[in-house]
Amino acid sequence: MQHLIIYAHPSKKSFSCMLKDRLVKESLINGYKPIVRDLYQMSFNPVLSSDDLDKIKYGNVSDDIIIEQEYIVNSDLITLIFPLWWAGYPAILKGYIDRVMSYGFAYKAGEKGIEGLLINKKVVLLTSMGNSIEEYEGKNLIGAFKQTLGHEIFYFCGMDVIHHEFFQQIPDASEEIKEKYSNKALKFYNSVWFEKV
Ligand SMILES: Cc1cc2nc3c(=O)[nH]c(=O)nc-3n(C[C@H](O)[C@H](O)[C@H](O)COP(=O)(O)O)c2cc1C
């Protein structure tokens, strides 16, 4: 089993980085081969260009995108780890989705409308943030984030979003709290390792 971890944070001092490192170890222990795509470290080019759009029309993509698509095709489980920035993905991750989840690879127009092509893949999203969950719940935004950052993208492409966890008030959290949050996140994966979801 292959576990693709798409990681979008520029700092090694971040909570997101700690979560990524712990998830890599936990995957190995549980028999999943972790592959980390560290978008900042790779200097991933997030700009969908005119050339990209022309290629997509003919069912082609750039060489850097073929590599990313192969990782997706060969993975059973995909985790995205990212901070919430301006109520969305960091731009580098948004650009990864723009370029990698391309027409003809991730979805296509079939006889019955749009068909997702990436079936039998589980997706987990882990999102750190500055605000409290309560504040966002009060604005009905947690459900909206789950929809726009998860379902509208991954279900659309035929994948199963099995979990989206938010980690609140991270800039003010103690090491103890961060440890507690990461333990909770990793606990969820027990249901994945043992195929209960
Ligand atoms: C550019 C930028 C935009 C941000 N926008 C939001 C936001 O919309 N909502 C929020 O709750 N926190 C926001 N934050 C705070 C981050 O989400 C928070 O610092 C981060 O998740 C902490 O976790 P980390 O240690 O993994 O970076 C923003 C931070 C930055 C740098």
GROMACS .gro file of C-alpha atoms and ligand atoms in nm:
model
  228
    1MET     CA    1   0.000   0.000   0.000
    2GLN     CA    2   0.130   0.345  -0.086
    3HIS     CA    3   0.052   0.657   0.115
    4LEU     CA    4   0.104   0.982  -0.071
    5ILE     CA    5   0.149   1.281   0.160
    6ILE     CA    6   0.111   1.613  -0.018
    7TYR     CA    7   0.268   1.861   0.217
    8ALA     CA    8   0.238   2.238   0.172
    9HIS     CA    9   0.419   2.434   0.441
   10PRO     CA   10   0.738   2.639   0.401
   11SER     CA   11   0.863   2.604   0.760
   12LYS     CA   12   1.022   2.311   0.939
   13LYS     CA   13   0.919   2.477   1.268
   14SER     CA   14   0.549   2.447   1.190
   15PHE     CA   15   0.291   2.221   1.348
   16SER     CA   16   0.217   2.097   0.996
   17CYS     CA   17   0.578   1.978   0.964
   18MET     CA   18   0.562   1.792   1.294
   19LEU     CA   19   0.239   1.628   1.182
   20LYS     CA   20   0.396   1.527   0.850
   21ASP     CA   21   0.702   1.373   1.018
   22ARG     CA   22   0.490   1.177   1.263
   23LEU     CA   23   0.257   1.055   0.988
   24VAL     CA   24   0.552   0.930   0.782
   25LYS     CA   25   0.675   0.722   1.077
   26GLU     CA   26   0.329   0.592   1.157
   27SER     CA   27   0.271   0.490   0.794
   28LEU     CA   28   0.592   0.289   0.788
   29ILE     CA   29   0.507   0.114   1.114
   30ASN     CA   30   0.169   0.017   0.972
   31GLY     CA   31   0.291  -0.120   0.642
   32TYR     CA   32   0.210   0.178   0.417
   33LYS     CA   33   0.494   0.313   0.205
   34PRO     CA   34   0.497   0.691   0.258
   35ILE     CA   35   0.582   0.920  -0.032
   36VAL     CA   36   0.611   1.286   0.068
   37ARG     CA   37   0.570   1.555  -0.196
   38ASP     CA   38   0.702   1.860  -0.012
   39LEU     CA   39   0.579   2.128  -0.250
   40TYR     CA   40   0.792   2.415  -0.114
   41GLN     CA   41   1.110   2.209  -0.092
   42MET     CA   42   1.051   2.089  -0.450
   43SER     CA   43   0.985   2.448  -0.563
   44PHE     CA   44   0.675   2.310  -0.730
   45ASN     CA   45   0.558   2.541  -1.007
   46PRO     CA   46   0.195   2.620  -0.916
   47VAL     CA   47   0.109   2.837  -1.217
   48LEU     CA   48  -0.127   2.682  -1.468
   49SER     CA   49   0.005   2.837  -1.789
   50SER     CA   50  -0.139   2.896  -2.133
   51ASP     CA   51   0.090   2.614  -2.251
   52ASP     CA   52  -0.061   2.380  -1.986
   53LEU     CA   53  -0.412   2.467  -2.105
   54ASP     CA   54  -0.318   2.400  -2.467
   55LYS     CA   55  -0.167   2.064  -2.371
   56ILE     CA   56  -0.472   1.958  -2.167
   57LYS     CA   57  -0.691   2.012  -2.476
   58TYR     CA   58  -0.499   1.733  -2.648
   59GLY     CA   59  -0.487   1.509  -2.339
   60ASN     CA   60  -0.124   1.598  -2.258
   61VAL     CA   61   0.047   1.747  -1.954
   62SER     CA   62   0.398   1.878  -1.878
   63ASP     CA   63   0.669   1.639  -1.762
   64ASP     CA   64   0.666   1.773  -1.403
   65ILE     CA   65   0.293   1.696  -1.387
   66ILE     CA   66   0.328   1.342  -1.525
   67ILE     CA   67   0.552   1.263  -1.224
   68GLU     CA   68   0.289   1.389  -0.977
   69GLN     CA   69   0.009   1.206  -1.154
   70GLU     CA   70   0.202   0.879  -1.136
   71TYR     CA   71   0.234   0.920  -0.761
   72ILE     CA   72  -0.143   0.964  -0.737
   73VAL     CA   73  -0.222   0.666  -0.961
   74ASN     CA   74   0.006   0.442  -0.755
   75SER     CA   75  -0.130   0.548  -0.414
   76ASP     CA   76  -0.414   0.397  -0.215
   77LEU     CA   77  -0.425   0.666   0.048
   78ILE     CA   78  -0.357   1.037  -0.004
   79THR     CA   79  -0.315   1.288   0.279
   80LEU     CA   80  -0.294   1.663   0.230
   81ILE     CA   81  -0.129   1.858   0.512
   82PHE     CA   82  -0.160   2.236   0.493
   83PRO     CA   83  -0.233   2.549   0.697
   84LEU     CA   84  -0.549   2.745   0.629
   85TRP     CA   85  -0.442   3.068   0.461
   86TRP     CA   86  -0.705   3.329   0.384
   87ALA     CA   87  -0.975   3.067   0.427
   88GLY     CA   88  -0.824   2.843   0.162
   89TYR     CA   89  -0.521   2.643   0.054
   90PRO     CA   90  -0.174   2.799   0.042
   91ALA     CA   91  -0.134   2.912  -0.321
   92ILE     CA   92   0.127   2.645  -0.394
   93LEU     CA   93  -0.122   2.371  -0.307
   94LYS     CA   94  -0.404   2.533  -0.500
   95GLY     CA   95  -0.170   2.545  -0.799
   96TYR     CA   96  -0.077   2.180  -0.750
   97ILE     CA   97  -0.448   2.092  -0.774
   98ASP     CA   98  -0.500   2.322  -1.074
   99ARG     CA   99  -0.218   2.158  -1.265
  100VAL     CA  100  -0.216   1.795  -1.144
  101MET     CA  101  -0.588   1.715  -1.130
  102SER     CA  102  -0.620   1.771  -1.502
  103TYR     CA  103  -0.901   1.690  -1.744
  104GLY     CA  104  -0.853   1.343  -1.889
  105PHE     CA  105  -0.649   1.234  -1.586
  106ALA     CA  106  -0.870   1.314  -1.287
  107TYR     CA  107  -1.208   1.354  -1.460
  108LYS     CA  108  -1.367   1.352  -1.801
  109ALA     CA  109  -1.698   1.430  -1.965
  110GLY     CA  110  -1.878   1.099  -2.014
  111GLU     CA  111  -2.219   1.006  -2.151
  112LYS     CA  112  -2.381   1.076  -1.814
  113GLY     CA  113  -2.194   1.401  -1.748
  114ILE     CA  114  -1.867   1.446  -1.559
  115GLU     CA  115  -1.701   1.123  -1.448
  116GLY     CA  116  -1.436   1.105  -1.177
  117LEU     CA  117  -1.150   0.883  -1.291
  118LEU     CA  118  -0.954   0.834  -0.969
  119ILE     CA  119  -1.155   0.560  -0.804
  120ASN     CA  120  -1.059   0.346  -0.503
  121LYS     CA  121  -0.849   0.617  -0.343
  122LYS     CA  122  -0.897   0.746   0.009
  123VAL     CA  123  -0.823   1.110   0.088
  124VAL     CA  124  -0.755   1.268   0.428
  125LEU     CA  125  -0.709   1.643   0.481
  126LEU     CA  126  -0.527   1.783   0.785
  127THR     CA  127  -0.559   2.161   0.824
  128SER     CA  128  -0.395   2.380   1.087
  129MET     CA  129  -0.541   2.723   1.150
  130GLY     CA  130  -0.523   3.033   1.365
  131ASN     CA  131  -0.892   3.078   1.443
  132SER     CA  132  -1.102   2.861   1.672
  133ILE     CA  133  -1.332   2.594   1.535
  134GLU     CA  134  -1.613   2.755   1.735
  135GLU     CA  135  -1.568   3.088   1.558
  136TYR     CA  136  -1.578   2.923   1.217
  137GLU     CA  137  -1.869   2.697   1.316
  138GLY     CA  138  -2.056   3.016   1.412
  139LYS     CA  139  -2.020   3.134   1.053
  140ASN     CA  140  -2.105   2.790   0.910
  141LEU     CA  141  -1.759   2.781   0.761
  142ILE     CA  142  -1.621   2.444   0.879
  143GLY     CA  143  -1.878   2.263   0.662
  144ALA     CA  144  -1.805   2.506   0.380
  145PHE     CA  145  -1.428   2.441   0.404
  146LYS     CA  146  -1.491   2.065   0.400
  147GLN     CA  147  -1.696   2.114   0.088
  148THR     CA  148  -1.469   2.351  -0.103
  149LEU     CA  149  -1.129   2.211   0.002
  150GLY     CA  150  -1.231   1.846   0.003
  151HIS     CA  151  -1.545   1.719  -0.161
  152GLU     CA  152  -1.571   1.961  -0.453
  153ILE     CA  153  -1.226   1.856  -0.564
  154PHE     CA  154  -1.170   1.497  -0.462
  155TYR     CA  155  -1.521   1.354  -0.484
  156PHE     CA  156  -1.547   1.529  -0.818
  157CYS     CA  157  -1.245   1.324  -0.927
  158GLY     CA  158  -1.395   0.996  -0.800
  159MET     CA  159  -1.204   0.976  -0.471
  160ASP     CA  160  -1.339   0.916  -0.120
  161VAL     CA  161  -1.274   1.193   0.130
  162ILE     CA  162  -1.275   0.990   0.450
  163HIS     CA  163  -1.163   1.256   0.697
  164HIS     CA  164  -1.096   1.629   0.726
  165GLU     CA  165  -0.955   1.742   1.056
  166PHE     CA  166  -0.896   2.105   1.165
  167PHE     CA  167  -0.640   2.201   1.429
  168GLN     CA  168  -0.741   2.524   1.593
  169GLN     CA  169  -0.546   2.821   1.737
  170ILE     CA  170  -0.211   2.668   1.652
  171PRO     CA  171   0.000   2.987   1.681
  172ASP     CA  172  -0.098   3.009   2.052
  173ALA     CA  173  -0.090   2.635   2.126
  174SER     CA  174   0.163   2.487   2.368
  175GLU     CA  175   0.384   2.196   2.266
  176GLU     CA  176   0.163   1.979   2.487
  177ILE     CA  177  -0.153   2.079   2.300
  178LYS     CA  178   0.017   2.025   1.964
  179GLU     CA  179   0.124   1.680   2.079
  180LYS     CA  180  -0.235   1.609   2.184
  181TYR     CA  181  -0.372   1.728   1.847
  182SER     CA  182  -0.124   1.520   1.649
  183ASN     CA  183  -0.198   1.211   1.862
  184LYS     CA  184  -0.567   1.256   1.788
  185ALA     CA  185  -0.501   1.293   1.415
  186LEU     CA  186  -0.283   0.982   1.408
  187LYS     CA  187  -0.543   0.786   1.602
  188PHE     CA  188  -0.785   0.837   1.316
  189TYR     CA  189  -0.546   0.651   1.086
  190ASN     CA  190  -0.588   0.332   1.293
  191SER     CA  191  -0.920   0.291   1.117
  192VAL     CA  192  -0.739   0.324   0.784
  193TRP     CA  193  -0.447   0.093   0.860
  194PHE     CA  194  -0.693  -0.172   0.975
  195GLU     CA  195  -0.929  -0.103   0.681
  196LYS     CA  196  -1.231   0.001   0.880
  197VAL     CA  197  -1.303   0.293   0.647
  198LIG     C1  198  -0.092   3.417   0.482
  198LIG     C2  199  -0.166   3.364   0.601
  198LIG     C3  200  -0.304   3.359   0.599
  198LIG     C4  201  -0.375   3.305   0.706
  198LIG     N1  202  -0.512   3.296   0.699
  198LIG     C5  203  -0.580   3.235   0.800
  198LIG     C6  204  -0.719   3.215   0.789
  198LIG     O1  205  -0.786   3.252   0.694
  198LIG     N2  206  -0.782   3.152   0.892
  198LIG     C7  207  -0.716   3.109   1.003
  198LIG     O2  208  -0.777   3.050   1.093
  198LIG     N3  209  -0.582   3.124   1.014
  198LIG     C8  210  -0.513   3.186   0.915
  198LIG     N4  211  -0.376   3.201   0.924
  198LIG     C9  212  -0.307   3.141   1.040
  198LIG    C10  213  -0.251   3.005   1.004
  198LIG     O3  214  -0.350   2.919   0.957
  198LIG    C11  215  -0.180   2.944   1.123
  198LIG     O4  216  -0.074   3.029   1.159
  198LIG    C12  217  -0.124   2.807   1.093
  198LIG     O5  218  -0.223   2.718   1.056
  198LIG    C13  219  -0.051   2.754   1.215
  198LIG     O6  220  -0.008   2.620   1.191
  198LIG     P1  221   0.137   2.584   1.135
  198LIG     O7  222   0.231   2.583   1.254
  198LIG     O8  223   0.120   2.448   1.077
  198LIG     O9  224   0.172   2.691   1.037
  198LIG    C14  225  -0.304   3.257   0.819
  198LIG    C15  226  -0.163   3.267   0.823
  198LIG    C16  227  -0.095   3.319   0.716
  198LIG    C17  228   0.056   3.324   0.719
   0.00000   0.00000   0.00000
